[in-house]
Amino acid sequence: MAQFRLQGSKVLAVDLTGDAVKAKNGSMIAYDGRMTFKKMSGGGEGLRGMVTRRLTGEQMTVMEVRGEGTCYFADRATEINLVTLNGEKLHVEASNLLCTDAGLRTGTTFTGLRGASQGNGLFTTTVEGSGQAAIMSDGPAVVLRVSDRYPLQVDPGAYIAHTGNLRQHFQTGVSFRTFMGEGSGESFQIRFEGDGLVYVQPSERSTVGGDV
């Protein structure tokens, strides 16, 4: 299995011994050894995956990297976070997914109106199985624990990913800025309940609802 490690906080090094990884197309910045690169249609899921992503708006162009040696990945000097999966499912925005073990299954899942608030469609990318994934954040990511006793409210522009047995509820009409009297127009929040982890970044994407 490929070995993931960080070189600083903004470069991912992957050691390969004849195995493969799937990475964001164009994210390779250097490699040593012998490598082959193959562009994969529709996030590596063939025609069905390509059609699904066009319908849902979850765009992810992926390449397969296979060989022996070390390959280095980065994207726009964003921070990189490693996630180890042991049979769990990772939900992640497509734009925040950098690299996964080739054996991990990727797909899409319906997330309700939360996706509509971001203009990214009604679906988000899923990564499932056993292995490692690298996700990106604009600034150092914060990992927040959600429990039955302590649900979590998240700005949709700051949301990156989540794992665990979590339920999402999309809420309109209130945001963190609304509390301070600085909001304008319709605003949104995501409420997470259950047991799991949520990854957030210290910056916000532009959303359909404007400032959130």
Coordinates of C-alpha atoms in Angstrom, one line a residue:
M1 CA 0.0 0.0 0.0
A2 CA 1.2 3.5 -0.8
Q3 CA 2.7 5.4 2.1
F4 CA 1.6 9.0 2.6
R5 CA 3.7 11.6 4.5
L6 CA 3.8 15.4 4.7
Q7 CA 6.9 17.4 3.6
G8 CA 6.1 20.5 5.6
S9 CA 2.4 21.4 5.6
K10 CA 1.9 22.1 1.9
V11 CA 3.5 19.2 0.1
L12 CA 2.4 15.5 0.1
A13 CA 5.0 12.8 -0.5
V14 CA 3.7 9.4 -1.5
D15 CA 6.1 6.4 -1.5
L16 CA 5.1 3.8 -4.1
T17 CA 6.4 0.2 -4.5
G18 CA 4.6 -0.8 -7.6
D19 CA 1.2 0.3 -6.3
A20 CA -0.9 3.3 -7.3
V21 CA -2.7 6.4 -6.0
K22 CA -5.4 8.7 -7.5
A23 CA -4.6 12.4 -7.4
K24 CA -6.1 15.7 -8.5
N25 CA -5.1 16.2 -12.1
G26 CA -2.0 18.5 -12.5
S27 CA -1.1 18.3 -8.8
M28 CA 2.2 16.4 -9.3
I29 CA 5.1 18.7 -8.7
A30 CA 8.1 16.3 -8.7
Y31 CA 8.9 12.6 -8.6
D32 CA 11.9 10.2 -8.4
G33 CA 12.0 6.6 -9.6
R34 CA 9.8 5.2 -12.4
M35 CA 6.2 6.5 -12.6
T36 CA 3.4 6.4 -15.1
F37 CA 0.5 8.9 -15.2
K38 CA -2.9 8.2 -16.6
K39 CA -5.9 10.7 -16.7
M40 CA -9.1 9.1 -15.5
S41 CA -12.5 10.2 -16.7
G42 CA -15.2 11.2 -14.2
G43 CA -13.1 10.9 -11.0
G44 CA -11.9 7.4 -11.9
E45 CA -15.4 5.9 -12.1
G46 CA -15.8 5.6 -15.8
L47 CA -18.7 6.8 -17.9
R48 CA -21.3 6.4 -15.1
G49 CA -19.1 8.5 -12.7
M50 CA -18.6 11.2 -15.4
V51 CA -22.3 11.5 -16.1
T52 CA -23.1 11.6 -12.3
R53 CA -20.6 14.4 -11.7
R54 CA -21.9 16.5 -14.6
L55 CA -25.5 16.2 -13.2
T56 CA -24.5 16.9 -9.6
G57 CA -21.9 19.6 -10.2
E58 CA -19.2 17.8 -8.2
Q59 CA -16.3 18.3 -10.6
M60 CA -13.2 16.2 -10.0
T61 CA -10.6 15.5 -12.7
V62 CA -8.3 12.7 -11.5
M63 CA -5.1 11.0 -12.6
E64 CA -3.7 7.6 -11.6
V65 CA -0.1 7.6 -10.6
R66 CA 1.6 4.1 -10.6
G67 CA 5.2 3.1 -10.1
E68 CA 8.2 2.7 -7.8
G69 CA 9.7 5.7 -6.0
T70 CA 8.4 8.9 -4.4
C71 CA 5.9 11.3 -6.0
Y72 CA 5.2 14.8 -4.6
F73 CA 1.9 16.5 -4.8
A74 CA 0.7 20.1 -4.0
D75 CA -2.0 22.5 -5.1
R76 CA -1.8 26.3 -4.9
A77 CA 0.2 26.2 -1.7
T78 CA -2.8 25.0 0.3
E79 CA -2.4 23.2 3.6
I80 CA -2.7 19.4 3.4
N81 CA -4.2 17.1 6.0
L82 CA -4.0 13.3 6.1
V83 CA -7.0 11.2 6.9
T84 CA -6.7 7.5 7.7
L85 CA -9.8 5.4 6.9
N86 CA -10.4 2.0 8.4
G87 CA -13.6 1.0 6.6
E88 CA -15.2 4.4 7.2
K89 CA -16.6 6.9 4.7
L90 CA -15.2 10.3 4.2
H91 CA -17.4 13.1 2.8
V92 CA -15.4 15.8 1.2
E93 CA -15.9 18.7 -1.1
A94 CA -14.4 17.8 -4.5
S95 CA -12.2 20.9 -4.6
N96 CA -10.6 19.9 -1.3
L97 CA -9.6 16.3 -2.3
L98 CA -5.9 16.0 -3.3
C99 CA -5.0 12.3 -3.3
T100 CA -6.3 8.9 -2.2
D101 CA -5.0 5.3 -2.2
A102 CA -6.1 3.7 -5.4
G103 CA -8.0 1.0 -3.5
L104 CA -10.3 3.5 -1.9
R105 CA -13.7 3.8 -3.6
T106 CA -14.9 7.3 -4.6
G107 CA -18.4 8.3 -5.4
T108 CA -21.1 11.0 -4.8
T109 CA -23.8 11.3 -2.2
F110 CA -26.8 13.5 -1.8
T111 CA -26.4 16.2 0.9
G112 CA -29.7 18.1 0.5
L113 CA -29.8 21.9 0.4
R114 CA -26.4 22.3 2.0
G115 CA -24.8 21.8 -1.3
A116 CA -27.1 24.4 -3.0
S117 CA -25.9 27.1 -0.6
Q118 CA -22.4 26.7 -2.0
G119 CA -23.3 26.5 -5.7
N120 CA -21.7 23.1 -5.8
G121 CA -24.8 21.1 -6.6
L122 CA -26.8 18.9 -4.2
F123 CA -24.0 16.2 -3.8
T124 CA -20.6 15.9 -2.3
T125 CA -17.7 13.5 -3.0
T126 CA -17.3 10.3 -0.9
V127 CA -14.2 8.2 -0.2
E128 CA -14.7 4.8 1.3
G129 CA -12.6 1.8 2.4
S130 CA -9.3 1.3 4.2
G131 CA -6.3 3.5 3.3
Q132 CA -5.2 7.1 3.3
A133 CA -6.6 10.3 1.8
A134 CA -5.1 13.8 1.6
I135 CA -7.5 16.7 1.8
M136 CA -6.7 20.4 1.3
S137 CA -7.6 23.5 3.3
D138 CA -7.2 27.2 2.8
G139 CA -5.1 27.7 6.0
P140 CA -4.6 25.1 8.7
A141 CA -7.6 22.9 9.1
V142 CA -9.4 22.5 12.4
V143 CA -10.9 19.1 13.3
L144 CA -13.9 19.4 15.5
R145 CA -15.6 16.5 17.4
V146 CA -19.4 16.2 17.2
S147 CA -21.2 14.1 19.9
D148 CA -24.9 13.5 20.7
R149 CA -24.5 15.9 23.6
Y150 CA -22.7 18.6 21.6
P151 CA -24.0 19.2 18.1
L152 CA -22.0 21.5 15.8
Q153 CA -23.0 24.5 13.7
V154 CA -20.7 25.2 10.7
D155 CA -20.5 28.0 8.1
P156 CA -20.9 26.2 4.8
G157 CA -18.2 28.3 3.2
A158 CA -15.7 27.0 5.8
Y159 CA -16.8 23.3 5.6
I160 CA -14.2 20.9 4.1
A161 CA -15.1 17.3 5.1
H162 CA -16.5 15.0 7.7
T163 CA -16.4 11.4 8.9
G164 CA -18.4 9.3 11.3
N165 CA -22.1 8.7 11.9
L166 CA -23.3 12.3 11.4
R167 CA -26.6 13.8 10.3
Q168 CA -26.7 17.1 8.5
H169 CA -29.4 19.7 8.6
F170 CA -29.4 22.8 6.4
Q171 CA -30.6 26.0 8.1
T172 CA -31.5 29.3 6.5
G173 CA -32.0 32.7 7.9
V174 CA -29.2 32.8 10.4
S175 CA -25.4 32.9 10.3
F176 CA -22.6 33.9 12.6
R177 CA -22.6 37.3 11.0
T178 CA -26.3 37.7 11.6
F179 CA -25.6 37.4 15.3
M180 CA -23.3 40.4 15.1
G181 CA -25.7 42.4 12.9
E182 CA -23.4 42.3 9.9
G183 CA -25.3 39.9 7.7
S184 CA -27.0 40.8 4.5
G185 CA -29.5 38.9 2.4
E186 CA -30.2 35.2 3.0
S187 CA -27.7 33.3 5.1
F188 CA -27.0 29.6 5.9
Q189 CA -25.6 27.2 8.4
I190 CA -25.0 23.4 8.6
R191 CA -26.0 21.7 11.8
F192 CA -24.2 18.4 12.4
E193 CA -25.6 15.9 14.9
G194 CA -24.5 12.4 15.9
D195 CA -20.9 11.1 16.5
G196 CA -18.0 12.0 14.2
L197 CA -15.4 14.6 13.1
V198 CA -15.9 17.7 11.0
Y199 CA -13.0 19.4 9.2
V200 CA -13.2 23.2 8.7
Q201 CA -10.9 25.8 7.2
P202 CA -10.2 29.3 8.5
S203 CA -11.5 31.0 5.4
E204 CA -14.8 31.0 3.4
R205 CA -15.8 30.1 -0.1
S206 CA -18.1 32.3 -2.1
T207 CA -21.6 30.9 -1.8
V208 CA -24.9 31.4 -3.7
G209 CA -26.3 33.0 -0.5
G210 CA -23.6 35.6 -0.4
D211 CA -21.7 36.3 2.8
V212 CA -22.5 33.6 5.4

